[in-house]
JSON list of C-alpha atoms in Angstrom, two decimals:
[
{"chain": "A", "resi": 1, "resn": "UNK", "atom": "CA", "xyz": [54.33, -12.25, 7.04]},
{"chain": "A", "resi": 2, "resn": "UNK", "atom": "CA", "xyz": [52.66, -9.49, 5.17]},
{"chain": "A", "resi": 3, "resn": "UNK", "atom": "CA", "xyz": [51.06, -11.74, 2.50]},
{"chain": "A", "resi": 4, "resn": "UNK", "atom": "CA", "xyz": [49.43, -13.94, 5.20]},
{"chain": "A", "resi": 5, "resn": "UNK", "atom": "CA", "xyz": [48.41, -11.28, 6.92]},
{"chain": "A", "resi": 6, "resn": "UNK", "atom": "CA", "xyz": [46.60, -9.25, 4.19]},
{"chain": "A", "resi": 7, "resn": "UNK", "atom": "CA", "xyz": [43.58, -12.09, 3.70]},
{"chain": "A", "resi": 8, "resn": "UNK", "atom": "CA", "xyz": [42.55, -11.77, 7.21]},
{"chain": "A", "resi": 9, "resn": "UNK", "atom": "CA", "xyz": [42.70, -8.00, 7.11]},
{"chain": "A", "resi": 10, "resn": "UNK", "atom": "CA", "xyz": [40.60, -8.26, 3.72]},
{"chain": "A", "resi": 11, "resn": "UNK", "atom": "CA", "xyz": [38.26, -10.80, 5.27]},
{"chain": "A", "resi": 12, "resn": "UNK", "atom": "CA", "xyz": [37.71, -8.00, 8.20]},
{"chain": "A", "resi": 13, "resn": "UNK", "atom": "CA", "xyz": [36.74, -5.31, 6.13]},
{"chain": "A", "resi": 14, "resn": "UNK", "atom": "CA", "xyz": [34.66, -7.26, 4.17]},
{"chain": "A", "resi": 15, "resn": "UNK", "atom": "CA", "xyz": [32.71, -8.31, 6.76]},
{"chain": "A", "resi": 16, "resn": "UNK", "atom": "CA", "xyz": [32.41, -4.65, 7.86]},
{"chain": "A", "resi": 17, "resn": "UNK", "atom": "CA", "xyz": [31.21, -3.85, 4.46]},
{"chain": "A", "resi": 18, "resn": "UNK", "atom": "CA", "xyz": [28.91, -6.66, 4.46]},
{"chain": "A", "resi": 19, "resn": "UNK", "atom": "CA", "xyz": [27.47, -5.48, 7.77]},
{"chain": "A", "resi": 20, "resn": "UNK", "atom": "CA", "xyz": [27.07, -1.93, 6.49]},
{"chain": "A", "resi": 21, "resn": "UNK", "atom": "CA", "xyz": [25.13, -3.13, 3.31]},
{"chain": "A", "resi": 22, "resn": "UNK", "atom": "CA", "xyz": [22.87, -5.14, 5.98]},
{"chain": "A", "resi": 23, "resn": "UNK", "atom": "CA", "xyz": [22.29, -1.85, 8.01]},
{"chain": "A", "resi": 24, "resn": "UNK", "atom": "CA", "xyz": [21.84, 0.59, 5.03]},
{"chain": "A", "resi": 25, "resn": "UNK", "atom": "CA", "xyz": [19.30, -2.19, 3.62]},
{"chain": "A", "resi": 26, "resn": "UNK", "atom": "CA", "xyz": [17.35, -2.55, 6.83]},
{"chain": "A", "resi": 27, "resn": "UNK", "atom": "CA", "xyz": [17.15, 1.51, 7.10]},
{"chain": "A", "resi": 28, "resn": "UNK", "atom": "CA", "xyz": [15.77, 1.52, 3.80]},
{"chain": "A", "resi": 29, "resn": "UNK", "atom": "CA", "xyz": [13.21, -1.16, 4.35]},
{"chain": "A", "resi": 30, "resn": "UNK", "atom": "CA", "xyz": [12.06, 1.19, 7.49]},
{"chain": "A", "resi": 31, "resn": "UNK", "atom": "CA", "xyz": [12.23, 3.97, 5.49]},
{"chain": "A", "resi": 32, "resn": "UNK", "atom": "CA", "xyz": [10.00, 2.31, 2.95]},
{"chain": "A", "resi": 33, "resn": "UNK", "atom": "CA", "xyz": [7.33, 1.22, 5.76]},
{"chain": "A", "resi": 34, "resn": "UNK", "atom": "CA", "xyz": [7.29, 5.07, 6.93]},
{"chain": "A", "resi": 35, "resn": "UNK", "atom": "CA", "xyz": [6.16, 6.07, 3.53]},
{"chain": "A", "resi": 36, "resn": "UNK", "atom": "CA", "xyz": [3.41, 3.23, 3.71]},
{"chain": "A", "resi": 37, "resn": "UNK", "atom": "CA", "xyz": [5.03, 1.14, 0.80]},
{"chain": "A", "resi": 38, "resn": "UNK", "atom": "CA", "xyz": [4.52, -2.31, 2.48]},
{"chain": "A", "resi": 39, "resn": "UNK", "atom": "CA", "xyz": [5.33, -4.46, -0.56]},
{"chain": "A", "resi": 40, "resn": "UNK", "atom": "CA", "xyz": [8.57, -2.92, -1.37]},
{"chain": "A", "resi": 41, "resn": "UNK", "atom": "CA", "xyz": [9.27, -2.77, 2.26]},
{"chain": "A", "resi": 42, "resn": "UNK", "atom": "CA", "xyz": [8.72, -6.47, 3.11]},
{"chain": "A", "resi": 43, "resn": "UNK", "atom": "CA", "xyz": [10.92, -7.16, -0.23]},
{"chain": "A", "resi": 44, "resn": "UNK", "atom": "CA", "xyz": [13.82, -5.00, 0.94]},
{"chain": "A", "resi": 45, "resn": "UNK", "atom": "CA", "xyz": [13.72, -6.66, 4.44]},
{"chain": "A", "resi": 46, "resn": "UNK", "atom": "CA", "xyz": [13.36, -10.26, 3.33]},
{"chain": "A", "resi": 47, "resn": "UNK", "atom": "CA", "xyz": [16.23, -9.70, 1.23]},
{"chain": "A", "resi": 48, "resn": "UNK", "atom": "CA", "xyz": [18.24, -8.66, 4.07]},
{"chain": "A", "resi": 49, "resn": "UNK", "atom": "CA", "xyz": [16.96, -11.58, 6.12]},
{"chain": "A", "resi": 50, "resn": "UNK", "atom": "CA", "xyz": [18.45, -14.37, 3.28]},
{"chain": "A", "resi": 51, "resn": "UNK", "atom": "CA", "xyz": [21.33, -12.50, 3.21]},
{"chain": "A", "resi": 52, "resn": "UNK", "atom": "CA", "xyz": [22.11, -11.48, 6.72]},
{"chain": "A", "resi": 53, "resn": "UNK", "atom": "CA", "xyz": [19.56, -13.43, 9.02]},
{"chain": "A", "resi": 54, "resn": "UNK", "atom": "CA", "xyz": [21.28, -12.61, 12.37]},
{"chain": "A", "resi": 55, "resn": "UNK", "atom": "CA", "xyz": [20.89, -8.82, 11.59]},
{"chain": "A", "resi": 56, "resn": "UNK", "atom": "CA", "xyz": [20.43, -6.79, 14.76]},
{"chain": "A", "resi": 57, "resn": "UNK", "atom": "CA", "xyz": [17.58, -4.46, 13.46]},
{"chain": "A", "resi": 58, "resn": "UNK", "atom": "CA", "xyz": [15.93, -6.93, 11.17]},
{"chain": "A", "resi": 59, "resn": "UNK", "atom": "CA", "xyz": [13.70, -8.94, 13.17]},
{"chain": "A", "resi": 60, "resn": "UNK", "atom": "CA", "xyz": [11.59, -5.88, 14.50]},
{"chain": "A", "resi": 61, "resn": "UNK", "atom": "CA", "xyz": [11.20, -4.28, 11.20]},
{"chain": "A", "resi": 62, "resn": "UNK", "atom": "CA", "xyz": [10.38, -7.37, 9.50]},
{"chain": "A", "resi": 63, "resn": "UNK", "atom": "CA", "xyz": [7.81, -8.39, 11.96]},
{"chain": "A", "resi": 64, "resn": "UNK", "atom": "CA", "xyz": [6.03, -4.89, 11.86]},
{"chain": "A", "resi": 65, "resn": "UNK", "atom": "CA", "xyz": [6.24, -5.22, 7.72]},
{"chain": "A", "resi": 66, "resn": "UNK", "atom": "CA", "xyz": [4.53, -8.56, 7.80]},
{"chain": "A", "resi": 67, "resn": "UNK", "atom": "CA", "xyz": [1.63, -7.51, 10.69]},
{"chain": "A", "resi": 68, "resn": "UNK", "atom": "CA", "xyz": [0.87, -4.77, 8.39]},
{"chain": "A", "resi": 69, "resn": "UNK", "atom": "CA", "xyz": [0.70, -6.74, 5.46]},
{"chain": "A", "resi": 70, "resn": "UNK", "atom": "CA", "xyz": [-1.54, -9.09, 7.37]},
{"chain": "A", "resi": 71, "resn": "UNK", "atom": "CA", "xyz": [-3.58, -6.18, 8.69]},
{"chain": "A", "resi": 72, "resn": "UNK", "atom": "CA", "xyz": [-4.12, -4.92, 5.07]},
{"chain": "A", "resi": 73, "resn": "UNK", "atom": "CA", "xyz": [-5.11, -8.07, 3.32]},
{"chain": "A", "resi": 74, "resn": "UNK", "atom": "CA", "xyz": [-7.83, -8.48, 6.54]},
{"chain": "A", "resi": 75, "resn": "UNK", "atom": "CA", "xyz": [-9.00, -4.84, 5.80]},
{"chain": "A", "resi": 76, "resn": "UNK", "atom": "CA", "xyz": [-9.05, -5.52, 1.90]},
{"chain": "A", "resi": 77, "resn": "UNK", "atom": "CA", "xyz": [-11.25, -8.89, 2.32]},
{"chain": "A", "resi": 78, "resn": "UNK", "atom": "CA", "xyz": [-13.74, -7.48, 5.11]},
{"chain": "A", "resi": 79, "resn": "UNK", "atom": "CA", "xyz": [-14.04, -4.65, 2.46]},
{"chain": "A", "resi": 80, "resn": "UNK", "atom": "CA", "xyz": [-14.66, -6.78, -0.50]},
{"chain": "A", "resi": 81, "resn": "UNK", "atom": "CA", "xyz": [-16.84, -9.16, 1.26]},
{"chain": "A", "resi": 82, "resn": "UNK", "atom": "CA", "xyz": [-19.16, -6.22, 2.66]},
{"chain": "A", "resi": 83, "resn": "UNK", "atom": "CA", "xyz": [-19.00, -4.96, -1.26]},
{"chain": "A", "resi": 84, "resn": "UNK", "atom": "CA", "xyz": [-20.51, -8.29, -2.49]},
{"chain": "A", "resi": 85, "resn": "UNK", "atom": "CA", "xyz": [-23.16, -8.45, 0.03]},
{"chain": "A", "resi": 86, "resn": "UNK", "atom": "CA", "xyz": [-24.38, -5.05, -0.99]},
{"chain": "A", "resi": 87, "resn": "UNK", "atom": "CA", "xyz": [-23.45, -3.02, 1.95]},
{"chain": "A", "resi": 88, "resn": "UNK", "atom": "CA", "xyz": [-21.38, -0.15, 0.31]},
{"chain": "A", "resi": 89, "resn": "UNK", "atom": "CA", "xyz": [-21.26, 1.74, 3.62]},
{"chain": "A", "resi": 90, "resn": "UNK", "atom": "CA", "xyz": [-19.69, -0.91, 5.39]},
{"chain": "A", "resi": 91, "resn": "UNK", "atom": "CA", "xyz": [-17.34, -1.48, 2.58]},
{"chain": "A", "resi": 92, "resn": "UNK", "atom": "CA", "xyz": [-16.01, 2.07, 2.65]},
{"chain": "A", "resi": 93, "resn": "UNK", "atom": "CA", "xyz": [-15.40, 1.91, 5.95]},
{"chain": "A", "resi": 94, "resn": "UNK", "atom": "CA", "xyz": [-13.19, -1.11, 5.58]},
{"chain": "A", "resi": 95, "resn": "UNK", "atom": "CA", "xyz": [-11.38, 0.03, 2.52]},
{"chain": "A", "resi": 96, "resn": "UNK", "atom": "CA", "xyz": [-10.91, 3.77, 3.52]},
{"chain": "A", "resi": 97, "resn": "UNK", "atom": "CA", "xyz": [-8.83, 2.22, 6.73]},
{"chain": "A", "resi": 98, "resn": "UNK", "atom": "CA", "xyz": [-6.60, 0.21, 4.39]},
{"chain": "A", "resi": 99, "resn": "UNK", "atom": "CA", "xyz": [-6.00, 2.99, 1.95]},
{"chain": "A", "resi": 100, "resn": "UNK", "atom": "CA", "xyz": [-5.03, 4.97, 5.16]},
{"chain": "A", "resi": 101, "resn": "UNK", "atom": "CA", "xyz": [-2.39, 2.74, 6.11]},
{"chain": "A", "resi": 102, "resn": "UNK", "atom": "CA", "xyz": [-1.60, 1.24, 2.27]},
{"chain": "A", "resi": 103, "resn": "UNK", "atom": "CA", "xyz": [-2.35, 4.19, -0.03]},
{"chain": "A", "resi": 104, "resn": "UNK", "atom": "CA", "xyz": [-0.79, 2.01, -2.74]},
{"chain": "A", "resi": 105, "resn": "UNK", "atom": "CA", "xyz": [-3.12, -0.99, -2.76]},
{"chain": "A", "resi": 106, "resn": "UNK", "atom": "CA", "xyz": [-4.21, -0.74, -6.37]},
{"chain": "A", "resi": 107, "resn": "UNK", "atom": "CA", "xyz": [-6.85, -3.56, -5.91]},
{"chain": "A", "resi": 108, "resn": "UNK", "atom": "CA", "xyz": [-8.22, -1.77, -2.59]},
{"chain": "A", "resi": 109, "resn": "UNK", "atom": "CA", "xyz": [-8.66, 1.74, -4.56]},
{"chain": "A", "resi": 110, "resn": "UNK", "atom": "CA", "xyz": [-10.50, 0.23, -7.07]},
{"chain": "A", "resi": 111, "resn": "UNK", "atom": "CA", "xyz": [-12.74, -1.67, -4.62]},
{"chain": "A", "resi": 112, "resn": "UNK", "atom": "CA", "xyz": [-13.14, 1.58, -2.75]},
{"chain": "A", "resi": 113, "resn": "UNK", "atom": "CA", "xyz": [-13.94, 3.50, -5.61]},
{"chain": "A", "resi": 114, "resn": "UNK", "atom": "CA", "xyz": [-16.78, 0.84, -6.55]},
{"chain": "A", "resi": 115, "resn": "UNK", "atom": "CA", "xyz": [-17.88, 1.06, -2.85]},
{"chain": "A", "resi": 116, "resn": "UNK", "atom": "CA", "xyz": [-18.11, 4.86, -2.50]},
{"chain": "A", "resi": 117, "resn": "UNK", "atom": "CA", "xyz": [-19.80, 5.03, -6.03]},
{"chain": "A", "resi": 118, "resn": "UNK", "atom": "CA", "xyz": [-22.18, 2.60, -4.94]},
{"chain": "A", "resi": 119, "resn": "UNK", "atom": "CA", "xyz": [-22.92, 4.38, -1.59]},
{"chain": "A", "resi": 120, "resn": "UNK", "atom": "CA", "xyz": [-23.05, 7.89, -3.19]},
{"chain": "A", "resi": 121, "resn": "UNK", "atom": "CA", "xyz": [-25.45, 7.06, -5.40]},
{"chain": "A", "resi": 122, "resn": "UNK", "atom": "CA", "xyz": [-27.58, 5.02, -2.79]},
{"chain": "A", "resi": 123, "resn": "UNK", "atom": "CA", "xyz": [-27.46, 8.37, -0.63]},
{"chain": "A", "resi": 124, "resn": "UNK", "atom": "CA", "xyz": [-28.31, 10.69, -3.68]},
{"chain": "A", "resi": 125, "resn": "UNK", "atom": "CA", "xyz": [-31.49, 8.34, -4.59]},
{"chain": "A", "resi": 126, "resn": "UNK", "atom": "CA", "xyz": [-32.33, 8.16, -1.01]},
{"chain": "A", "resi": 127, "resn": "UNK", "atom": "CA", "xyz": [-32.71, 12.17, -1.26]},
{"chain": "A", "resi": 128, "resn": "UNK", "atom": "CA", "xyz": [-29.20, 12.77, 0.48]},
{"chain": "A", "resi": 129, "resn": "UNK", "atom": "CA", "xyz": [-27.19, 14.65, -2.42]},
{"chain": "A", "resi": 130, "resn": "UNK", "atom": "CA", "xyz": [-24.58, 16.14, -0.46]},
{"chain": "A", "resi": 131, "resn": "UNK", "atom": "CA", "xyz": [-23.73, 12.85, 1.29]},
{"chain": "A", "resi": 132, "resn": "UNK", "atom": "CA", "xyz": [-23.65, 11.50, -1.99]},
{"chain": "A", "resi": 133, "resn": "UNK", "atom": "CA", "xyz": [-21.45, 14.00, -3.45]},
{"chain": "A", "resi": 134, "resn": "UNK", "atom": "CA", "xyz": [-18.86, 13.65, -0.65]},
{"chain": "A", "resi": 135, "resn": "UNK", "atom": "CA", "xyz": [-18.92, 9.87, -1.50]},
{"chain": "A", "resi": 136, "resn": "UNK", "atom": "CA", "xyz": [-18.37, 10.28, -5.44]},
{"chain": "A", "resi": 137, "resn": "UNK", "atom": "CA", "xyz": [-15.73, 12.84, -4.70]},
{"chain": "A", "resi": 138, "resn": "UNK", "atom": "CA", "xyz": [-13.91, 10.11, -2.58]},
{"chain": "A", "resi": 139, "resn": "UNK", "atom": "CA", "xyz": [-14.36, 8.02, -5.58]},
{"chain": "A", "resi": 140, "resn": "UNK", "atom": "CA", "xyz": [-12.93, 10.22, -8.06]},
{"chain": "A", "resi": 141, "resn": "UNK", "atom": "CA", "xyz": [-9.91, 10.57, -5.84]},
{"chain": "A", "resi": 142, "resn": "UNK", "atom": "CA", "xyz": [-9.13, 6.93, -5.39]},
{"chain": "A", "resi": 143, "resn": "UNK", "atom": "CA", "xyz": [-9.40, 6.47, -9.75]},
{"chain": "A", "resi": 144, "resn": "UNK", "atom": "CA", "xyz": [-5.85, 8.17, -9.39]},
{"chain": "A", "resi": 145, "resn": "UNK", "atom": "CA", "xyz": [-4.32, 5.71, -7.45]},
{"chain": "A", "resi": 146, "resn": "UNK", "atom": "CA", "xyz": [-1.20, 3.74, -8.70]},
{"chain": "A", "resi": 147, "resn": "UNK", "atom": "CA", "xyz": [0.92, 0.84, -7.24]},
{"chain": "A", "resi": 148, "resn": "UNK", "atom": "CA", "xyz": [4.34, 1.49, -5.43]},
{"chain": "A", "resi": 149, "resn": "UNK", "atom": "CA", "xyz": [5.82, 1.04, -8.99]},
{"chain": "A", "resi": 150, "resn": "UNK", "atom": "CA", "xyz": [3.18, 3.48, -10.73]},
{"chain": "A", "resi": 151, "resn": "UNK", "atom": "CA", "xyz": [1.17, 0.58, -12.36]},
{"chain": "A", "resi": 152, "resn": "UNK", "atom": "CA", "xyz": [-2.48, 1.27, -12.80]},
{"chain": "A", "resi": 153, "resn": "UNK", "atom": "CA", "xyz": [-5.39, -1.29, -13.41]},
{"chain": "A", "resi": 154, "resn": "UNK", "atom": "CA", "xyz": [-7.62, -0.66, -16.18]},
{"chain": "A", "resi": 155, "resn": "UNK", "atom": "CA", "xyz": [-10.83, -0.87, -14.08]},
{"chain": "A", "resi": 156, "resn": "UNK", "atom": "CA", "xyz": [-9.86, 2.22, -12.29]},
{"chain": "A", "resi": 157, "resn": "UNK", "atom": "CA", "xyz": [-10.01, 3.96, -16.11]},
{"chain": "A", "resi": 158, "resn": "UNK", "atom": "CA", "xyz": [-13.64, 2.51, -16.24]},
{"chain": "A", "resi": 159, "resn": "UNK", "atom": "CA", "xyz": [-14.50, 3.56, -13.11]},
{"chain": "A", "resi": 160, "resn": "UNK", "atom": "CA", "xyz": [-13.10, 7.01, -13.81]},
{"chain": "A", "resi": 161, "resn": "UNK", "atom": "CA", "xyz": [-15.14, 7.25, -17.10]},
{"chain": "A", "resi": 162, "resn": "UNK", "atom": "CA", "xyz": [-17.86, 5.81, -15.20]},
{"chain": "A", "resi": 163, "resn": "UNK", "atom": "CA", "xyz": [-17.74, 9.14, -12.58]},
{"chain": "A", "resi": 164, "resn": "UNK", "atom": "CA", "xyz": [-17.17, 11.74, -15.23]},
{"chain": "A", "resi": 165, "resn": "UNK", "atom": "CA", "xyz": [-19.68, 11.02, -18.41]},
{"chain": "A", "resi": 166, "resn": "UNK", "atom": "CA", "xyz": [-20.94, 13.47, -21.38]},
{"chain": "A", "resi": 167, "resn": "UNK", "atom": "CA", "xyz": [-18.32, 16.43, -20.22]},
{"chain": "A", "resi": 168, "resn": "UNK", "atom": "CA", "xyz": [-20.46, 16.42, -16.70]},
{"chain": "A", "resi": 169, "resn": "UNK", "atom": "CA", "xyz": [-19.41, 14.51, -13.92]},
{"chain": "A", "resi": 170, "resn": "UNK", "atom": "CA", "xyz": [-21.82, 12.29, -11.86]},
{"chain": "A", "resi": 171, "resn": "UNK", "atom": "CA", "xyz": [-21.20, 14.40, -8.87]},
{"chain": "A", "resi": 172, "resn": "UNK", "atom": "CA", "xyz": [-22.10, 17.24, -10.43]},
{"chain": "A", "resi": 173, "resn": "UNK", "atom": "CA", "xyz": [-25.28, 15.71, -11.68]},
{"chain": "A", "resi": 174, "resn": "UNK", "atom": "CA", "xyz": [-26.00, 14.62, -8.28]},
{"chain": "A", "resi": 175, "resn": "UNK", "atom": "CA", "xyz": [-25.76, 18.16, -6.85]},
{"chain": "A", "resi": 176, "resn": "UNK", "atom": "CA", "xyz": [-28.20, 19.54, -9.51]},
{"chain": "A", "resi": 177, "resn": "UNK", "atom": "CA", "xyz": [-30.65, 17.15, -8.26]}
]
């Protein structure tokens, strides 16, 4: 009898083990969402969905991750469209919201640095050096951005060089005007 009973018991423990793995993966996905690591969270949750589509906690977490990605995409598109339309002030608003919800969006960091640089220069040229200085300082901050895996696009280094050249940061040049 025992040899016939072992496979059923082994299947039972295997099913429990698989459910535990699913629970841990969903928990990990939720932790990544809390850390604002949207891409990694979505990848982790979609992997659970492929392996255990009926997991009880999966649907809500997956919905939240997908909605967050959609909002991030919309904010990025609004910001870059405003930047192309030479409205850096509007671009800064949308892209700052993007970076608040998803600080690992490297293309968003590049666009925000570009928008902040353009808006800061414009304000400084219009006789508002303090306001320009604030935006230039923000632009410098976003030049240090990286994605969830530590990657950095070369454009950030170009912007960083533009913000601080000849040993004197652009922000200091604006402040001295």
